[in-house]
Amino acid sequence: MKCGTCSGSCPSGRVVAFRTRALVEARATGTIDYDDPSLWYCTTCYTCMERCPRSIDITDEILHIREEAYRLGKVLEPHKAVLTYIWKTGHAVPINDAVREKRVRLGLSEEPPTTHRHADALAVVRALMEEEGVTNE
Amino acid sequence: MSELAFFLGCIIPNRMPEIEKAARLSAERLGITLSDMGGASCCPAPGVMKSFDQTLWLKLAARNLSIAEAMGCDIVTLCNGCYGTLKDASMELREDPALCASVCEALRPKGYDLAVVPDVYHFVEYLYHTYGVDALRERVTTPLSYKVAVHYGCHLLKPTKYRQGASSERPTFFDELVEVTGATSIPYAEKASCCGAGGGVRSGLKDISLAMAQKKVDSIKGADCIVTPCPFCHMQLEQVADIPVLHYVQLLALSLGVQPGEMGLEVLP
């Protein structure tokens, strides 16, 4: 069955040549090209997965393909940076001085009550990352 | 009075604290206690972390869930990304006791446990299903008259296997919450479309990401503002829209009588 409901439902497929159906097929036949940048075009909106008449968990499959790409070291530089931020601060998007000032003006604590203010919690985040072999390096 | 563990995430406290302030002021007026989750981290970001290492994604999410468990509270969040990660993780842990046990084994020596997996709510879901639309309506003191282009965002609704709604096609609950404030939800062609930010596309491939947002925003006609339940969709749509974008809690706060200046809203649409 090659109905193409997935490709037809894909928001990325409307702006770039991303064919979800081809990716699902490559997954099934073991012919994935991990250098293909289109692996990273999926916004994980789940529309294809919700609409698939064969109930294939398409978005989940795409995420598994990406995990394999990551293990092969084939990731985009900006994504590596996100990982670095989490390692350094516990946040994918850490605070900065301008926002510290804005928080104070709003009557909020200068830094949120997160890993930004709890070094012990950040140490646990890092320990969990290390255990999985995912570090800043 | 209900007490909830308030999961902040990253974008709201570290980029858009106006939304955090609007949520705290709204909750106060609604009699909802939002208790801080000391030491919470990134949810972690589903687009990147779930694409790299799902075991780590689950463990970091479980640590955040564990903070709420120790507080004896269910979790509420204002971000579709955080909601997606924490809700999906909570469901995976509940469905698979062996998986939950192995995650707990990793967490326990570090001082965290997860004997009971807390419920995870998006704030708008909590308002709709638990607080109730009628109770909310009674609290509105300053009905608004804006015409609103409502954007649900994807992870509030999907994957439906881990959501309350049976279908993600043509939902109405968020429109109802917007209209409780007195505003009118107007139809537009691309209402159901993704904003293009998720899955690491905004951080990794920005042009493609913004092209999706542009397509969506171009189909909005005659609205005073866009209202979203998600700071990530918010940032994304704001970049291409020529009308203001508000998080739902900012709209709600205005209808509850909060002055724009109290929550850092500089210009009213």
mmCIF file of C-alpha atoms in Angstrom:
data_model
loop_
_atom_site.group_PDB
_atom_site.id
_atom_site.type_symbol
_atom_site.label_atom_id
_atom_site.label_comp_id
_atom_site.label_asym_id
_atom_site.label_seq_id
_atom_site.Cartn_x
_atom_site.Cartn_y
_atom_site.Cartn_z
ATOM 1 C CA MET A 1 0.000 0.000 0.000
ATOM 2 C CA LYS A 2 1.523 3.287 -1.108
ATOM 3 C CA CYS A 3 -1.318 5.750 -0.639
ATOM 4 C CA GLY A 4 0.872 8.782 0.094
ATOM 5 C CA THR A 5 -1.426 10.149 2.814
ATOM 6 C CA CYS A 6 1.737 10.834 4.846
ATOM 7 C CA SER A 7 3.459 12.860 2.126
ATOM 8 C CA GLY A 8 0.203 14.674 1.344
ATOM 9 C CA SER A 9 -0.282 15.643 5.001
ATOM 10 C CA CYS A 10 3.264 16.850 5.643
ATOM 11 C CA PRO A 11 3.774 20.585 6.326
ATOM 12 C CA SER A 12 7.447 20.365 5.329
ATOM 13 C CA GLY A 13 6.545 18.578 2.117
ATOM 14 C CA ARG A 14 4.701 21.730 1.036
ATOM 15 C CA VAL A 15 7.806 23.918 1.178
ATOM 16 C CA VAL A 16 10.652 21.500 0.391
ATOM 17 C CA ALA A 17 11.073 18.204 -1.447
ATOM 18 C CA PHE A 18 10.462 15.990 1.570
ATOM 19 C CA ARG A 19 8.677 12.737 0.815
ATOM 20 C CA THR A 20 7.630 11.027 4.007
ATOM 21 C CA ARG A 21 6.482 7.977 2.090
ATOM 22 C CA ALA A 22 9.944 7.470 0.562
ATOM 23 C CA LEU A 23 11.537 7.695 4.011
ATOM 24 C CA VAL A 24 9.128 5.128 5.478
ATOM 25 C CA GLU A 25 9.860 2.847 2.545
ATOM 26 C CA ALA A 26 13.631 3.252 2.971
ATOM 27 C CA ARG A 27 13.196 2.354 6.635
ATOM 28 C CA ALA A 28 11.280 -0.798 5.700
ATOM 29 C CA THR A 29 13.823 -1.869 3.075
ATOM 30 C CA GLY A 30 16.935 -0.913 5.055
ATOM 31 C CA THR A 31 18.109 1.617 2.462
ATOM 32 C CA ILE A 32 18.214 4.818 4.488
ATOM 33 C CA ASP A 33 20.731 7.446 3.411
ATOM 34 C CA TYR A 34 21.840 8.965 6.712
ATOM 35 C CA ASP A 35 23.507 11.848 4.875
ATOM 36 C CA ASP A 36 20.198 12.935 3.366
ATOM 37 C CA PRO A 37 19.356 16.316 4.975
ATOM 38 C CA SER A 38 15.652 15.615 4.584
ATOM 39 C CA LEU A 39 15.879 13.376 7.681
ATOM 40 C CA TRP A 40 15.790 16.672 9.564
ATOM 41 C CA TYR A 41 12.862 18.285 7.690
ATOM 42 C CA CYS A 42 10.215 16.631 9.899
ATOM 43 C CA THR A 43 8.678 18.994 12.489
ATOM 44 C CA THR A 44 7.242 15.987 14.375
ATOM 45 C CA CYS A 45 3.724 17.397 13.909
ATOM 46 C CA TYR A 46 2.386 13.803 13.910
ATOM 47 C CA THR A 47 -0.209 14.532 11.206
ATOM 48 C CA CYS A 48 1.072 11.686 8.996
ATOM 49 C CA MET A 49 0.999 9.257 11.903
ATOM 50 C CA GLU A 50 -2.537 10.266 12.911
ATOM 51 C CA ARG A 51 -3.821 9.861 9.353
ATOM 52 C CA CYS A 52 -1.955 6.725 8.282
ATOM 53 C CA PRO A 53 -4.595 4.184 7.167
ATOM 54 C CA ARG A 54 -2.180 1.368 7.993
ATOM 55 C CA SER A 55 -1.565 2.770 11.502
ATOM 56 C CA ILE A 56 2.188 3.012 10.975
ATOM 57 C CA ASP A 57 3.774 5.087 13.741
ATOM 58 C CA ILE A 58 5.522 7.197 11.128
ATOM 59 C CA THR A 59 6.749 10.059 13.328
ATOM 60 C CA ASP A 60 8.088 7.596 15.907
ATOM 61 C CA GLU A 61 9.921 5.799 13.074
ATOM 62 C CA ILE A 62 11.461 9.064 11.852
ATOM 63 C CA LEU A 63 12.714 9.750 15.383
ATOM 64 C CA HIS A 64 14.293 6.283 15.492
ATOM 65 C CA ILE A 65 15.985 6.940 12.126
ATOM 66 C CA ARG A 66 17.391 10.161 13.568
ATOM 67 C CA GLU A 67 18.695 8.326 16.632
ATOM 68 C CA GLU A 68 20.593 6.031 14.264
ATOM 69 C CA ALA A 69 21.950 9.085 12.412
ATOM 70 C CA TYR A 70 23.054 10.588 15.729
ATOM 71 C CA ARG A 71 24.903 7.404 16.655
ATOM 72 C CA LEU A 72 26.701 7.628 13.294
ATOM 73 C CA GLY A 73 27.691 11.190 14.157
ATOM 74 C CA LYS A 74 25.529 12.660 11.404
ATOM 75 C CA VAL A 75 23.792 15.581 13.075
ATOM 76 C CA LEU A 76 23.346 19.268 12.338
ATOM 77 C CA GLU A 77 25.689 21.690 14.127
ATOM 78 C CA PRO A 78 22.881 23.816 15.673
ATOM 79 C CA HIS A 79 21.417 20.668 17.255
ATOM 80 C CA LYS A 80 24.773 19.875 18.851
ATOM 81 C CA ALA A 81 24.707 23.375 20.321
ATOM 82 C CA VAL A 82 21.327 22.670 21.954
ATOM 83 C CA LEU A 83 22.883 19.661 23.648
ATOM 84 C CA THR A 84 25.791 21.813 24.837
ATOM 85 C CA TYR A 85 23.388 24.328 26.391
ATOM 86 C CA ILE A 86 21.572 21.560 28.261
ATOM 87 C CA TRP A 87 24.926 20.214 29.485
ATOM 88 C CA LYS A 88 26.115 23.615 30.640
ATOM 89 C CA THR A 89 22.897 24.991 32.143
ATOM 90 C CA GLY A 90 20.185 22.317 32.194
ATOM 91 C CA HIS A 91 18.269 24.436 29.679
ATOM 92 C CA ALA A 92 18.120 24.155 25.880
ATOM 93 C CA VAL A 93 17.516 27.910 25.966
ATOM 94 C CA PRO A 94 19.460 29.406 28.900
ATOM 95 C CA ILE A 95 18.867 32.801 30.451
ATOM 96 C CA ASN A 96 20.868 35.934 29.586
ATOM 97 C CA ASP A 97 21.408 39.336 31.201
ATOM 98 C CA ALA A 98 18.660 41.093 29.228
ATOM 99 C CA VAL A 99 16.087 38.544 30.404
ATOM 100 C CA ARG A 100 17.412 38.665 33.983
ATOM 101 C CA GLU A 101 16.661 42.404 33.949
ATOM 102 C CA LYS A 102 13.266 41.867 32.361
ATOM 103 C CA ARG A 103 12.372 39.287 35.054
ATOM 104 C CA VAL A 104 13.282 41.722 37.796
ATOM 105 C CA ARG A 105 11.218 44.498 36.156
ATOM 106 C CA LEU A 106 8.250 42.111 36.105
ATOM 107 C CA GLY A 107 8.655 41.348 39.786
ATOM 108 C CA LEU A 108 9.828 37.772 39.143
ATOM 109 C CA SER A 109 12.939 36.200 40.675
ATOM 110 C CA GLU A 110 16.052 37.263 38.756
ATOM 111 C CA GLU A 111 16.645 33.660 37.738
ATOM 112 C CA PRO A 112 13.924 31.004 37.520
ATOM 113 C CA PRO A 113 13.775 28.335 40.266
ATOM 114 C CA THR A 114 15.227 25.757 37.860
ATOM 115 C CA THR A 115 18.702 24.279 37.334
ATOM 116 C CA HIS A 116 19.736 27.928 36.949
ATOM 117 C CA ARG A 117 19.447 28.222 40.740
ATOM 118 C CA HIS A 118 20.122 24.596 41.731
ATOM 119 C CA ALA A 119 23.665 23.446 40.967
ATOM 120 C CA ASP A 120 22.951 20.079 42.622
ATOM 121 C CA ALA A 121 20.098 19.427 40.188
ATOM 122 C CA LEU A 122 22.314 20.400 37.246
ATOM 123 C CA ALA A 123 24.914 17.891 38.456
ATOM 124 C CA VAL A 124 22.279 15.135 38.291
ATOM 125 C CA VAL A 125 21.260 16.182 34.766
ATOM 126 C CA ARG A 126 24.903 15.902 33.725
ATOM 127 C CA ALA A 127 25.332 12.536 35.448
ATOM 128 C CA LEU A 128 22.332 11.176 33.526
ATOM 129 C CA MET A 129 23.775 12.545 30.274
ATOM 130 C CA GLU A 130 27.150 10.987 31.005
ATOM 131 C CA GLU A 131 25.582 7.618 31.756
ATOM 132 C CA GLU A 132 24.090 7.642 28.259
ATOM 133 C CA GLY A 133 27.364 8.760 26.737
ATOM 134 C CA VAL A 134 25.934 12.149 25.765
ATOM 135 C CA THR A 135 28.195 14.934 26.976
ATOM 136 C CA ASN A 136 29.393 18.354 26.011
ATOM 137 C CA GLU A 137 32.305 16.846 24.078
ATOM 138 C CA MET B 1 -7.905 25.640 46.099
ATOM 139 C CA SER B 2 -5.988 23.391 43.753
ATOM 140 C CA GLU B 3 -2.210 23.149 43.886
ATOM 141 C CA LEU B 4 -0.205 22.245 40.813
ATOM 142 C CA ALA B 5 3.517 21.831 40.183
ATOM 143 C CA PHE B 6 4.376 24.614 37.732
ATOM 144 C CA PHE B 7 6.778 23.399 35.051
ATOM 145 C CA LEU B 8 8.395 26.451 33.445
ATOM 146 C CA GLY B 9 10.538 24.882 30.731
ATOM 147 C CA CYS B 10 13.113 27.056 28.947
ATOM 148 C CA ILE B 11 11.599 29.610 26.572
ATOM 149 C CA ILE B 12 9.099 31.099 29.015
ATOM 150 C CA PRO B 13 11.374 31.813 32.004
ATOM 151 C CA ASN B 14 14.508 32.489 29.940
ATOM 152 C CA ARG B 15 13.126 34.424 26.950
ATOM 153 C CA MET B 16 9.464 35.362 27.499
ATOM 154 C CA PRO B 17 8.986 35.906 31.248
ATOM 155 C CA GLU B 18 5.969 38.123 30.455
ATOM 156 C CA ILE B 19 4.116 34.852 29.864
ATOM 157 C CA GLU B 20 5.246 33.447 33.227
ATOM 158 C CA LYS B 21 4.018 36.631 34.904
ATOM 159 C CA ALA B 22 0.660 36.510 33.096
ATOM 160 C CA ALA B 23 0.225 32.877 34.169
ATOM 161 C CA ARG B 24 1.040 33.610 37.816
ATOM 162 C CA LEU B 25 -1.370 36.571 37.899
ATOM 163 C CA SER B 26 -4.123 34.617 36.130
ATOM 164 C CA ALA B 27 -3.751 31.600 38.411
ATOM 165 C CA GLU B 28 -3.950 33.867 41.466
ATOM 166 C CA ARG B 29 -7.235 35.330 40.253
ATOM 167 C CA LEU B 30 -8.593 31.847 39.491
ATOM 168 C CA GLY B 31 -7.675 30.420 42.888
ATOM 169 C CA ILE B 32 -5.143 27.997 41.413
ATOM 170 C CA THR B 33 -1.834 27.623 43.283
ATOM 171 C CA LEU B 34 1.160 27.235 40.973
ATOM 172 C CA SER B 35 4.023 25.847 43.067
ATOM 173 C CA ASP B 36 7.585 26.124 41.785
ATOM 174 C CA MET B 37 9.494 22.963 40.882
ATOM 175 C CA GLY B 38 12.919 23.604 42.377
ATOM 176 C CA GLY B 39 15.717 22.268 40.194
ATOM 177 C CA ALA B 40 13.601 21.440 37.144
ATOM 178 C CA SER B 41 15.545 21.409 33.868
ATOM 179 C CA CYS B 42 14.676 21.527 30.180
ATOM 180 C CA CYS B 43 11.787 19.074 29.656
ATOM 181 C CA PRO B 44 14.056 17.954 27.594
ATOM 182 C CA ALA B 45 13.369 19.495 24.183
ATOM 183 C CA PRO B 46 11.619 16.760 22.225
ATOM 184 C CA GLY B 47 12.826 17.805 18.752
ATOM 185 C CA VAL B 48 16.491 17.479 19.575
ATOM 186 C CA MET B 49 16.737 15.107 22.543
ATOM 187 C CA LYS B 50 14.172 12.635 21.239
ATOM 188 C CA SER B 51 15.986 12.653 17.892
ATOM 189 C CA PHE B 52 19.336 11.892 19.543
ATOM 190 C CA ASP B 53 18.789 9.520 22.438
ATOM 191 C CA GLN B 54 15.356 8.432 23.592
ATOM 192 C CA THR B 55 16.621 6.690 26.714
ATOM 193 C CA LEU B 56 18.215 9.918 27.884
ATOM 194 C CA TRP B 57 15.114 11.870 26.821
ATOM 195 C CA LEU B 58 13.011 9.614 29.056
ATOM 196 C CA LYS B 59 15.388 9.761 32.045
ATOM 197 C CA LEU B 60 15.629 13.553 32.025
ATOM 198 C CA ALA B 61 11.852 13.813 31.686
ATOM 199 C CA ALA B 62 11.421 11.308 34.532
ATOM 200 C CA ARG B 63 13.656 13.421 36.796
ATOM 201 C CA ASN B 64 11.375 16.398 36.168
ATOM 202 C CA LEU B 65 8.284 14.265 36.832
ATOM 203 C CA SER B 66 9.910 13.048 40.031
ATOM 204 C CA ILE B 67 10.200 16.616 41.373
ATOM 205 C CA ALA B 68 6.411 16.980 41.104
ATOM 206 C CA GLU B 69 5.883 13.566 42.637
ATOM 207 C CA ALA B 70 7.911 14.602 45.691
ATOM 208 C CA MET B 71 5.709 17.702 45.972
ATOM 209 C CA GLY B 72 2.602 15.493 45.830
ATOM 210 C CA CYS B 73 1.286 17.505 42.888
ATOM 211 C CA ASP B 74 0.260 17.006 39.305
ATOM 212 C CA ILE B 75 2.161 19.014 36.706
ATOM 213 C CA VAL B 76 0.960 21.919 34.648
ATOM 214 C CA THR B 77 2.919 23.570 31.819
ATOM 215 C CA LEU B 78 2.414 26.470 29.417
ATOM 216 C CA CYS B 79 4.406 25.060 26.489
ATOM 217 C CA ASN B 80 3.339 22.478 23.909
ATOM 218 C CA GLY B 81 6.896 21.135 23.681
ATOM 219 C CA CYS B 82 7.229 20.622 27.441
ATOM 220 C CA TYR B 83 3.728 19.202 27.486
ATOM 221 C CA GLY B 84 4.575 16.788 24.669
ATOM 222 C CA THR B 85 7.704 15.529 26.392
ATOM 223 C CA LEU B 86 6.315 15.260 29.925
ATOM 224 C CA LYS B 87 2.935 13.859 28.885
ATOM 225 C CA ASP B 88 4.385 11.309 26.447
ATOM 226 C CA ALA B 89 7.070 10.286 28.968
ATOM 227 C CA SER B 90 4.487 9.903 31.751
ATOM 228 C CA MET B 91 2.347 7.694 29.526
ATOM 229 C CA GLU B 92 5.295 5.555 28.397
ATOM 230 C CA LEU B 93 6.357 5.052 32.012
ATOM 231 C CA ARG B 94 2.830 4.073 33.065
ATOM 232 C CA GLU B 95 2.333 1.687 30.169
ATOM 233 C CA ASP B 96 5.597 -0.148 30.749
ATOM 234 C CA PRO B 97 6.301 -0.970 34.411
ATOM 235 C CA ALA B 98 9.611 -2.663 33.527
ATOM 236 C CA LEU B 99 10.779 0.460 31.724
ATOM 237 C CA CYS B 100 9.644 2.602 34.661
ATOM 238 C CA ALA B 101 11.557 0.345 37.056
ATOM 239 C CA SER B 102 14.778 0.664 35.069
ATOM 240 C CA VAL B 103 14.430 4.456 34.879
ATOM 241 C CA CYS B 104 13.812 4.589 38.652
ATOM 242 C CA GLU B 105 16.903 2.474 39.186
ATOM 243 C CA ALA B 106 18.970 5.147 37.444
ATOM 244 C CA LEU B 107 17.288 7.978 39.358
ATOM 245 C CA ARG B 108 17.183 6.563 42.894
ATOM 246 C CA PRO B 109 20.921 6.755 43.701
ATOM 247 C CA LYS B 110 20.733 10.406 42.658
ATOM 248 C CA GLY B 111 17.966 11.173 45.119
ATOM 249 C CA TYR B 112 14.962 10.997 42.798
ATOM 250 C CA ASP B 113 12.125 8.481 42.680
ATOM 251 C CA LEU B 114 8.940 7.914 40.772
ATOM 252 C CA ALA B 115 6.752 5.522 42.749
ATOM 253 C CA VAL B 116 3.694 7.314 41.368
ATOM 254 C CA VAL B 117 3.843 9.000 37.968
ATOM 255 C CA PRO B 118 2.062 12.361 38.300
ATOM 256 C CA ASP B 119 -0.586 13.527 35.835
ATOM 257 C CA VAL B 120 0.650 16.040 33.287
ATOM 258 C CA TYR B 121 -1.577 18.837 32.021
ATOM 259 C CA HIS B 122 -1.165 21.681 29.626
ATOM 260 C CA PHE B 123 -2.609 24.702 31.425
ATOM 261 C CA VAL B 124 -5.338 25.113 28.780
ATOM 262 C CA GLU B 125 -6.242 21.442 29.092
ATOM 263 C CA TYR B 126 -6.461 21.835 32.864
ATOM 264 C CA LEU B 127 -8.673 24.898 32.496
ATOM 265 C CA TYR B 128 -10.989 23.146 30.060
ATOM 266 C CA HIS B 129 -11.296 19.700 31.606
ATOM 267 C CA THR B 130 -10.738 20.307 35.318
ATOM 268 C CA TYR B 131 -11.412 23.965 36.135
ATOM 269 C CA GLY B 132 -14.258 24.181 33.640
ATOM 270 C CA VAL B 133 -15.349 26.732 31.058
ATOM 271 C CA ASP B 134 -18.343 27.883 33.115
ATOM 272 C CA ALA B 135 -16.244 28.472 36.232
ATOM 273 C CA LEU B 136 -13.782 30.395 34.099
ATOM 274 C CA ARG B 137 -16.544 32.513 32.574
ATOM 275 C CA GLU B 138 -17.661 33.592 36.044
ATOM 276 C CA ARG B 139 -14.196 35.023 36.714
ATOM 277 C CA VAL B 140 -14.038 37.165 33.579
ATOM 278 C CA THR B 141 -14.370 40.797 34.630
ATOM 279 C CA THR B 142 -13.155 42.563 31.507
ATOM 280 C CA PRO B 143 -14.608 40.934 28.400
ATOM 281 C CA LEU B 144 -12.427 41.491 25.345
ATOM 282 C CA SER B 145 -13.590 42.225 21.819
ATOM 283 C CA TYR B 146 -10.636 41.000 19.740
ATOM 284 C CA LYS B 147 -10.960 38.916 16.622
ATOM 285 C CA VAL B 148 -8.493 36.096 17.233
ATOM 286 C CA ALA B 149 -6.745 33.675 14.880
ATOM 287 C CA VAL B 150 -6.427 30.628 17.146
ATOM 288 C CA HIS B 151 -3.371 28.393 16.758
ATOM 289 C CA TYR B 152 -3.471 25.089 18.684
ATOM 290 C CA GLY B 153 0.021 23.857 17.853
ATOM 291 C CA CYS B 154 0.698 20.185 17.212
ATOM 292 C CA HIS B 155 1.771 18.641 20.488
ATOM 293 C CA LEU B 156 -1.217 19.911 22.435
ATOM 294 C CA LEU B 157 -3.272 17.484 20.330
ATOM 295 C CA LYS B 158 -0.936 14.787 19.054
ATOM 296 C CA PRO B 159 -0.024 11.948 19.270
ATOM 297 C CA THR B 160 -3.664 11.189 20.157
ATOM 298 C CA LYS B 161 -2.647 7.819 21.643
ATOM 299 C CA TYR B 162 -1.341 9.885 24.579
ATOM 300 C CA ARG B 163 -3.946 12.677 24.603
ATOM 301 C CA GLN B 164 -7.458 13.116 25.991
ATOM 302 C CA GLY B 165 -9.047 13.896 22.622
ATOM 303 C CA ALA B 166 -9.942 10.965 20.385
ATOM 304 C CA SER B 167 -9.127 12.907 17.206
ATOM 305 C CA SER B 168 -6.814 15.775 16.409
ATOM 306 C CA GLU B 169 -8.884 16.901 13.407
ATOM 307 C CA ARG B 170 -10.990 20.048 13.890
ATOM 308 C CA PRO B 171 -10.772 20.445 17.682
ATOM 309 C CA THR B 172 -12.856 23.184 19.342
ATOM 310 C CA PHE B 173 -11.857 23.248 23.027
ATOM 311 C CA PHE B 174 -9.180 25.892 22.706
ATOM 312 C CA ASP B 175 -11.477 28.111 20.606
ATOM 313 C CA GLU B 176 -14.000 27.843 23.457
ATOM 314 C CA LEU B 177 -11.377 28.938 25.974
ATOM 315 C CA VAL B 178 -10.449 31.903 23.773
ATOM 316 C CA GLU B 179 -14.097 32.895 23.405
ATOM 317 C CA VAL B 180 -14.698 32.739 27.157
ATOM 318 C CA THR B 181 -12.622 35.931 27.338
ATOM 319 C CA GLY B 182 -15.166 37.668 25.109
ATOM 320 C CA ALA B 183 -12.956 37.414 22.029
ATOM 321 C CA THR B 184 -14.140 35.867 18.767
ATOM 322 C CA SER B 185 -12.249 33.017 17.128
ATOM 323 C CA ILE B 186 -12.203 33.621 13.389
ATOM 324 C CA PRO B 187 -11.753 30.861 10.813
ATOM 325 C CA TYR B 188 -8.708 30.754 8.523
ATOM 326 C CA ALA B 189 -7.532 28.312 5.905
ATOM 327 C CA GLU B 190 -4.331 27.087 7.567
ATOM 328 C CA LYS B 191 -5.657 26.941 11.110
ATOM 329 C CA ALA B 192 -4.696 23.289 11.560
ATOM 330 C CA SER B 193 -1.220 23.668 10.057
ATOM 331 C CA CYS B 194 2.010 23.266 11.990
ATOM 332 C CA CYS B 195 3.948 26.496 12.678
ATOM 333 C CA GLY B 196 7.098 24.795 11.382
ATOM 334 C CA ALA B 197 9.223 25.243 14.510
ATOM 335 C CA GLY B 198 9.167 21.750 16.012
ATOM 336 C CA GLY B 199 11.326 18.682 15.500
ATOM 337 C CA GLY B 200 14.511 20.728 15.595
ATOM 338 C CA VAL B 201 13.604 22.339 12.254
ATOM 339 C CA ARG B 202 13.636 25.908 13.599
ATOM 340 C CA SER B 203 17.016 25.470 15.252
ATOM 341 C CA GLY B 204 18.542 23.418 12.444
ATOM 342 C CA LEU B 205 16.975 24.630 9.189
ATOM 343 C CA LYS B 206 15.463 28.030 9.830
ATOM 344 C CA ASP B 207 14.541 29.026 6.247
ATOM 345 C CA ILE B 208 12.446 25.914 5.743
ATOM 346 C CA SER B 209 10.917 26.369 9.158
ATOM 347 C CA LEU B 210 9.912 29.990 8.517
ATOM 348 C CA ALA B 211 8.515 29.124 5.083
ATOM 349 C CA MET B 212 5.985 26.902 6.874
ATOM 350 C CA ALA B 213 5.107 29.680 9.330
ATOM 351 C CA GLN B 214 4.693 32.152 6.465
ATOM 352 C CA LYS B 215 2.244 29.881 4.639
ATOM 353 C CA LYS B 216 0.185 29.635 7.790
ATOM 354 C CA VAL B 217 0.198 33.325 8.674
ATOM 355 C CA ASP B 218 -0.539 34.400 5.061
ATOM 356 C CA SER B 219 -3.906 32.675 5.303
ATOM 357 C CA ILE B 220 -5.031 34.760 8.305
ATOM 358 C CA LYS B 221 -7.379 37.565 7.225
ATOM 359 C CA GLY B 222 -9.130 40.106 9.422
ATOM 360 C CA ALA B 223 -7.718 39.057 12.806
ATOM 361 C CA ASP B 224 -6.520 41.507 15.489
ATOM 362 C CA CYS B 225 -4.074 38.989 16.930
ATOM 363 C CA ILE B 226 -2.929 35.372 16.961
ATOM 364 C CA VAL B 227 -3.336 33.392 20.184
ATOM 365 C CA THR B 228 -1.289 30.267 20.907
ATOM 366 C CA PRO B 229 -0.848 27.953 23.906
ATOM 367 C CA CYS B 230 2.893 27.599 23.193
ATOM 368 C CA PRO B 231 5.886 29.948 23.489
ATOM 369 C CA PHE B 232 7.784 28.129 20.743
ATOM 370 C CA CYS B 233 4.920 28.492 18.217
ATOM 371 C CA HIS B 234 4.601 32.052 19.573
ATOM 372 C CA MET B 235 8.240 32.980 18.782
ATOM 373 C CA GLN B 236 7.951 31.356 15.398
ATOM 374 C CA LEU B 237 4.684 33.020 14.317
ATOM 375 C CA GLU B 238 5.790 36.373 15.730
ATOM 376 C CA GLN B 239 8.720 36.337 13.345
ATOM 377 C CA VAL B 240 6.504 36.374 10.253
ATOM 378 C CA ALA B 241 3.184 37.878 11.405
ATOM 379 C CA ASP B 242 2.266 41.546 11.028
ATOM 380 C CA ILE B 243 -0.277 41.335 13.870
ATOM 381 C CA PRO B 244 0.548 40.719 17.553
ATOM 382 C CA VAL B 245 0.906 37.196 18.894
ATOM 383 C CA LEU B 246 -0.269 36.458 22.443
ATOM 384 C CA HIS B 247 0.034 33.402 24.626
ATOM 385 C CA TYR B 248 -3.379 32.298 25.884
ATOM 386 C CA VAL B 249 -2.540 33.233 29.465
ATOM 387 C CA GLN B 250 -1.879 36.823 28.350
ATOM 388 C CA LEU B 251 -5.321 37.029 26.734
ATOM 389 C CA LEU B 252 -6.863 35.371 29.773
ATOM 390 C CA ALA B 253 -5.116 37.722 32.197
ATOM 391 C CA LEU B 254 -6.472 40.762 30.309
ATOM 392 C CA SER B 255 -9.998 39.348 30.591
ATOM 393 C CA LEU B 256 -9.474 38.745 34.323
ATOM 394 C CA GLY B 257 -8.709 42.426 34.794
ATOM 395 C CA VAL B 258 -4.899 42.342 34.883
ATOM 396 C CA GLN B 259 -3.489 45.621 33.563
ATOM 397 C CA PRO B 260 -1.197 45.229 30.515
ATOM 398 C CA GLY B 261 1.645 47.012 32.322
ATOM 399 C CA GLU B 262 1.509 44.577 35.266
ATOM 400 C CA MET B 263 2.574 41.764 32.965
ATOM 401 C CA GLY B 264 4.923 43.571 30.631
ATOM 402 C CA LEU B 265 2.548 43.927 27.702
ATOM 403 C CA GLU B 266 3.639 47.186 26.177
ATOM 404 C CA VAL B 267 1.144 47.723 23.380
ATOM 405 C CA LEU B 268 -2.440 46.602 23.233
ATOM 406 C CA PRO B 269 -3.649 45.364 19.884
#
